CSV table of C-alpha atoms in Angstrom, one decimal:
chain,number,residue,atom,x,y,z
Z,720,MET,CA,2.9,218.8,-174.9
Z,721,GLU,CA,3.3,221.5,-172.9
Z,722,ILE,CA,4.2,225.4,-173.8
Z,723,HIS,CA,4.3,227.9,-171.1
Z,724,LEU,CA,6.0,231.5,-171.0
Z,725,ILE,CA,6.1,232.3,-167.5
Z,726,ASP,CA,7.3,236.2,-167.1
Z,727,SER,CA,8.9,238.0,-163.5
Z,728,ALA,CA,6.2,238.5,-162.6
Z,729,GLY,CA,4.4,234.4,-162.2
Z,730,LYS,CA,2.1,234.6,-165.6
Z,731,ASP,CA,1.5,231.8,-166.9
Z,732,PHE,CA,1.2,231.9,-170.3
Z,733,TYR,CA,-0.6,228.7,-171.8
Z,734,PHE,CA,-0.6,228.4,-176.2
Z,735,PRO,CA,-3.3,226.6,-176.5
Z,736,VAL,CA,-2.8,224.6,-179.8
Z,737,ASN,CA,1.1,222.5,-179.7
Z,738,PRO,CA,3.1,224.1,-182.8
Z,739,GLU,CA,4.2,221.3,-185.6
Z,740,GLU,CA,7.4,221.0,-184.7
Z,741,ILE,CA,10.3,223.2,-182.7
Z,742,THR,CA,13.8,223.7,-183.4
Z,743,ILE,CA,16.3,224.7,-181.5
Z,744,THR,CA,19.9,225.8,-182.6
Z,745,ARG,CA,22.8,225.5,-181.0
Z,746,GLY,CA,26.6,226.2,-182.1
Z,747,ASN,CA,30.6,226.5,-180.5
Z,748,ALA,CA,31.0,230.4,-181.3
Z,749,LEU,CA,34.2,230.5,-183.0
Z,750,ASP,CA,36.7,233.3,-182.9
Z,751,THR,CA,38.3,233.7,-186.3
Z,752,VAL,CA,42.6,234.3,-186.7
Z,753,ASN,CA,44.3,235.0,-189.7
Z,754,ILE,CA,47.8,233.7,-189.7
Z,755,VAL,CA,49.9,235.2,-192.7
Z,756,ALA,CA,51.0,232.3,-194.9
Z,757,LEU,CA,48.8,230.0,-193.1
Z,758,GLY,CA,45.2,230.5,-194.1
Z,759,GLU,CA,41.9,231.5,-191.1
Z,760,PHE,CA,41.9,228.7,-188.6
Z,761,ASP,CA,39.0,228.9,-185.6
Z,762,PHE,CA,39.4,228.1,-182.5
Z,763,PRO,CA,36.3,227.8,-180.5
Z,764,VAL,CA,35.3,230.7,-177.8
Z,765,GLY,CA,32.5,229.2,-175.8
Z,766,GLU,CA,28.7,228.1,-176.5
Z,767,ARG,CA,26.7,229.9,-178.1
Z,768,VAL,CA,23.1,231.3,-177.7
Z,769,LYS,CA,20.3,228.7,-178.0
Z,770,GLU,CA,17.9,230.0,-180.6
Z,771,ILE,CA,14.3,227.8,-179.4
Z,772,ALA,CA,11.7,228.7,-182.8
Z,773,PHE,CA,8.5,226.9,-183.2
Z,774,SER,CA,5.0,228.7,-184.5
Z,775,SER,CA,1.8,227.7,-184.6
Z,776,PHE,CA,-1.6,229.9,-183.8
Z,777,PHE,CA,-4.4,231.0,-181.4
Z,778,PRO,CA,-7.3,229.9,-182.9
Z,779,ALA,CA,-10.7,232.5,-182.7
Z,780,ALA,CA,-12.8,229.7,-181.6
Z,781,TYR,CA,-12.2,226.0,-179.2
Z,782,ASP,CA,-11.8,223.4,-181.4
Z,783,PRO,CA,-11.1,219.2,-179.6
Z,784,GLY,CA,-9.3,218.1,-181.9
Z,785,TYR,CA,-6.3,220.5,-181.8
Z,786,CYS,CA,-6.9,222.8,-179.1
Z,787,ASN,CA,-5.5,222.1,-174.9
Z,788,TYR,CA,-8.2,223.7,-173.4
Z,789,GLU,CA,-11.4,224.9,-173.6
Z,790,ASN,CA,-10.6,228.6,-172.3
Z,791,LEU,CA,-9.4,230.3,-174.8
Z,792,PRO,CA,-7.2,233.9,-175.0
Z,793,ASP,CA,-8.6,236.2,-177.3
Z,794,PRO,CA,-6.2,236.3,-180.3
Z,795,GLN,CA,-5.2,239.7,-180.5
Z,796,MET,CA,-4.9,239.6,-177.1
Z,797,ALA,CA,-2.7,236.0,-177.1
Z,798,MET,CA,-0.1,238.0,-179.4
Z,799,ASN,CA,0.1,241.3,-177.2
Z,800,GLN,CA,0.2,239.7,-173.9
Z,801,ILE,CA,3.6,238.2,-176.2
Z,802,THR,CA,4.8,242.0,-177.3
Z,803,SER,CA,4.4,242.6,-174.0
Z,804,MET,CA,7.0,239.7,-172.5
Z,805,ILE,CA,9.2,241.6,-175.6
Z,806,ASN,CA,9.4,245.1,-174.6
Z,807,SER,CA,9.3,244.6,-171.4
Z,808,LYS,CA,13.7,243.9,-172.2
Z,809,ARG,CA,12.9,241.2,-169.2
Z,810,PRO,CA,13.4,237.2,-169.1
Z,811,VAL,CA,10.8,234.7,-169.6
Z,812,ARG,CA,11.1,231.0,-168.3
Z,813,LEU,CA,10.1,228.6,-171.7
Z,814,ILE,CA,8.8,225.5,-169.9
Z,815,ILE,CA,8.1,223.0,-173.2
Z,816,SER,CA,6.7,219.4,-171.2
Z,817,ASP,CA,7.7,216.2,-172.2
Z,818,THR,CA,11.6,217.4,-173.3
Z,819,ALA,CA,13.9,219.2,-171.8
Z,820,VAL,CA,13.2,223.0,-172.5
Z,821,ASN,CA,13.0,224.5,-168.9
Z,822,VAL,CA,15.7,227.4,-169.5
Z,823,LEU,CA,15.1,231.0,-169.2
Z,824,VAL,CA,15.2,232.6,-172.5
Z,825,MET,CA,14.5,236.7,-174.0
Z,826,LEU,CA,11.8,236.8,-176.8
Z,827,SER,CA,14.1,238.2,-179.8
Z,828,ALA,CA,11.1,237.0,-182.9
Z,829,HIS,CA,7.4,237.4,-183.0
Z,830,ASN,CA,6.1,237.8,-186.6
Z,831,SER,CA,1.8,237.5,-186.6
Z,832,THR,CA,0.1,236.2,-189.6
Z,833,PHE,CA,-3.7,236.7,-190.2
Z,834,LYS,CA,-5.1,234.4,-193.3
Z,835,GLY,CA,-8.3,235.9,-195.3
Z,836,GLY,CA,-10.1,232.3,-195.3
Z,837,GLU,CA,-10.0,231.5,-191.4
Z,838,PRO,CA,-11.4,235.1,-190.0
Z,839,GLY,CA,-10.0,235.4,-185.8
Z,840,ASP,CA,-7.8,233.2,-185.9
Z,841,VAL,CA,-4.3,234.4,-185.8
Z,842,TYR,CA,-0.6,232.5,-186.5
Z,843,PHE,CA,2.4,233.3,-185.6
Z,844,GLU,CA,6.5,232.8,-185.3
Z,845,ILE,CA,8.3,233.1,-182.2
Z,846,THR,CA,12.2,232.8,-181.2
Z,847,ALA,CA,14.1,232.4,-178.8
Z,848,ARG,CA,17.0,232.6,-177.3
Z,849,THR,CA,18.4,231.1,-174.3
Z,850,TRP,CA,19.2,233.8,-171.6
Z,851,GLN,CA,21.2,233.8,-168.2
Z,852,GLU,CA,22.8,237.2,-166.0
Z,853,MET,CA,25.9,238.2,-166.7
Z,854,LYS,CA,28.7,238.5,-163.9
Z,855,VAL,CA,31.7,240.2,-164.9
Z,856,HIS,CA,34.4,239.4,-162.2
Z,857,ASN,CA,36.9,241.8,-160.8
Z,858,SER,CA,39.7,238.3,-159.7
Z,859,ALA,CA,41.9,239.8,-162.3
Z,860,ALA,CA,41.6,243.6,-161.6
Z,861,ALA,CA,41.1,242.3,-157.2
Z,862,GLN,CA,44.3,240.7,-157.4
Z,863,ALA,CA,46.0,243.8,-159.0
Z,864,LYS,CA,45.7,245.7,-156.4
Z,865,SER,CA,46.1,242.9,-153.9
Z,866,GLY,CA,50.0,242.6,-155.7
Z,867,SER,CA,50.3,246.1,-155.8
Z,868,SER,CA,49.9,246.3,-152.0
Z,869,ASN,CA,51.8,243.2,-151.0
Z,870,ARG,CA,54.7,243.3,-153.2
Z,871,SER,CA,58.3,244.7,-152.1
Z,872,ASP,CA,59.5,247.7,-153.0
Z,873,THR,CA,61.9,247.6,-154.6
Z,874,LYS,CA,63.7,251.0,-154.6
Z,875,GLN,CA,66.1,251.0,-151.6
Z,876,ALA,CA,65.9,253.5,-148.3
Z,877,ALA,CA,68.7,256.0,-148.3
Z,878,LYS,CA,71.8,255.0,-146.5
Z,879,THR,CA,71.6,257.6,-143.7
Z,880,TYR,CA,74.9,258.3,-141.3
Z,881,THR,CA,74.7,259.5,-137.6
Z,882,VAL,CA,76.9,261.9,-136.5
Z,883,LYS,CA,79.6,261.3,-133.6
Z,884,SER,CA,81.7,263.1,-131.5
Z,885,GLY,CA,85.5,264.2,-133.9
Z,886,ASP,CA,83.5,264.0,-136.7
Z,887,THR,CA,84.1,266.2,-139.7
Z,888,LEU,CA,82.3,265.6,-143.5
Z,889,SER,CA,85.6,264.7,-145.2
Z,890,LYS,CA,85.7,262.3,-142.2
Z,891,ILE,CA,82.6,260.6,-143.1
Z,892,ALA,CA,83.2,261.2,-146.5
Z,893,LYS,CA,86.3,259.4,-146.7
Z,894,LEU,CA,84.1,256.8,-144.2
Z,895,GLU,CA,80.9,256.0,-146.0
Z,896,LEU,CA,81.8,256.6,-149.2
Z,897,GLY,CA,85.4,256.0,-150.0
Z,898,SER,CA,86.8,259.5,-150.5
Z,899,SER,CA,87.5,262.7,-148.6
Z,900,ALA,CA,86.1,264.8,-151.4
Z,901,LYS,CA,82.8,264.1,-151.8
Z,902,TRP,CA,82.0,265.7,-148.7
Z,903,GLN,CA,80.5,268.4,-150.8
Z,904,ALA,CA,78.0,265.5,-152.1
Z,905,ILE,CA,77.5,264.8,-148.6
Z,906,TYR,CA,76.6,268.4,-147.9
Z,907,LYS,CA,74.8,269.2,-150.3
Z,908,ALA,CA,72.4,266.9,-149.5
Z,909,ASN,CA,72.0,267.7,-145.8
Z,910,ALA,CA,72.5,271.5,-146.6
Z,911,LYS,CA,68.9,272.4,-143.9
Z,912,THR,CA,70.2,270.6,-141.4
Z,913,ILE,CA,73.7,270.9,-141.6
Z,914,GLY,CA,73.1,274.8,-141.5
Z,915,LYS,CA,75.8,277.2,-143.8
Z,916,ASP,CA,79.1,276.2,-141.7
Z,917,PRO,CA,80.0,272.9,-143.3
Z,918,ASN,CA,82.4,272.4,-140.8
Z,919,LYS,CA,79.3,273.0,-137.9
Z,920,ILE,CA,78.1,269.7,-137.8
Z,921,ARG,CA,77.3,267.8,-134.3
Z,922,PRO,CA,77.2,264.4,-132.9
Z,923,GLY,CA,73.4,263.0,-133.0
Z,924,GLN,CA,72.6,265.0,-136.2
Z,925,LYS,CA,71.6,262.5,-139.2
Z,926,LEU,CA,73.1,263.0,-142.3
Z,927,VAL,CA,72.0,261.5,-145.9
Z,928,LEU,CA,74.6,259.7,-147.4
Z,929,PRO,CA,74.5,259.8,-151.4
């Protein structure tokens, strides 16, 4: 088994000593709702981020019994590389051969331990959380925008009347509004068009009916 971390620049960090175990934590995200008189209910809302954790050490000297390769990195420099990956705030690819793990992760925790009886060696614990790019869908907003532009206008257009020869406001009011007494309402709505004298309407004028 080999464990690799590949950063965004393509630099491959290969761990020299395999951990005794690797823990992968999975689970579903739950939304808990408290319903009066019924109690709490859990509703699944999606898969939680997976956590992949393991611990091992960077040896100061090569030992064919447990080292994966001879040209070992300096333990302190190796720890600094991992710290740089964390501080970069960019995802890295975690590959664990002989397993299905080949995913982008964010390194979320990194603990170091120095032991007095093993000078030069650096023990560590790493926790990685699976990462995926967040994509914001604007379909709802676009749909709303599209719906608003295509929505039929329910507001009724103002009804108009074109003045004919021999018309008076009273006659128009009687014909269109059902009562000759409503001529004043027609005049009020069209005072600018008619002018100061309501009796002087001209053929061809378009009057807005109230």
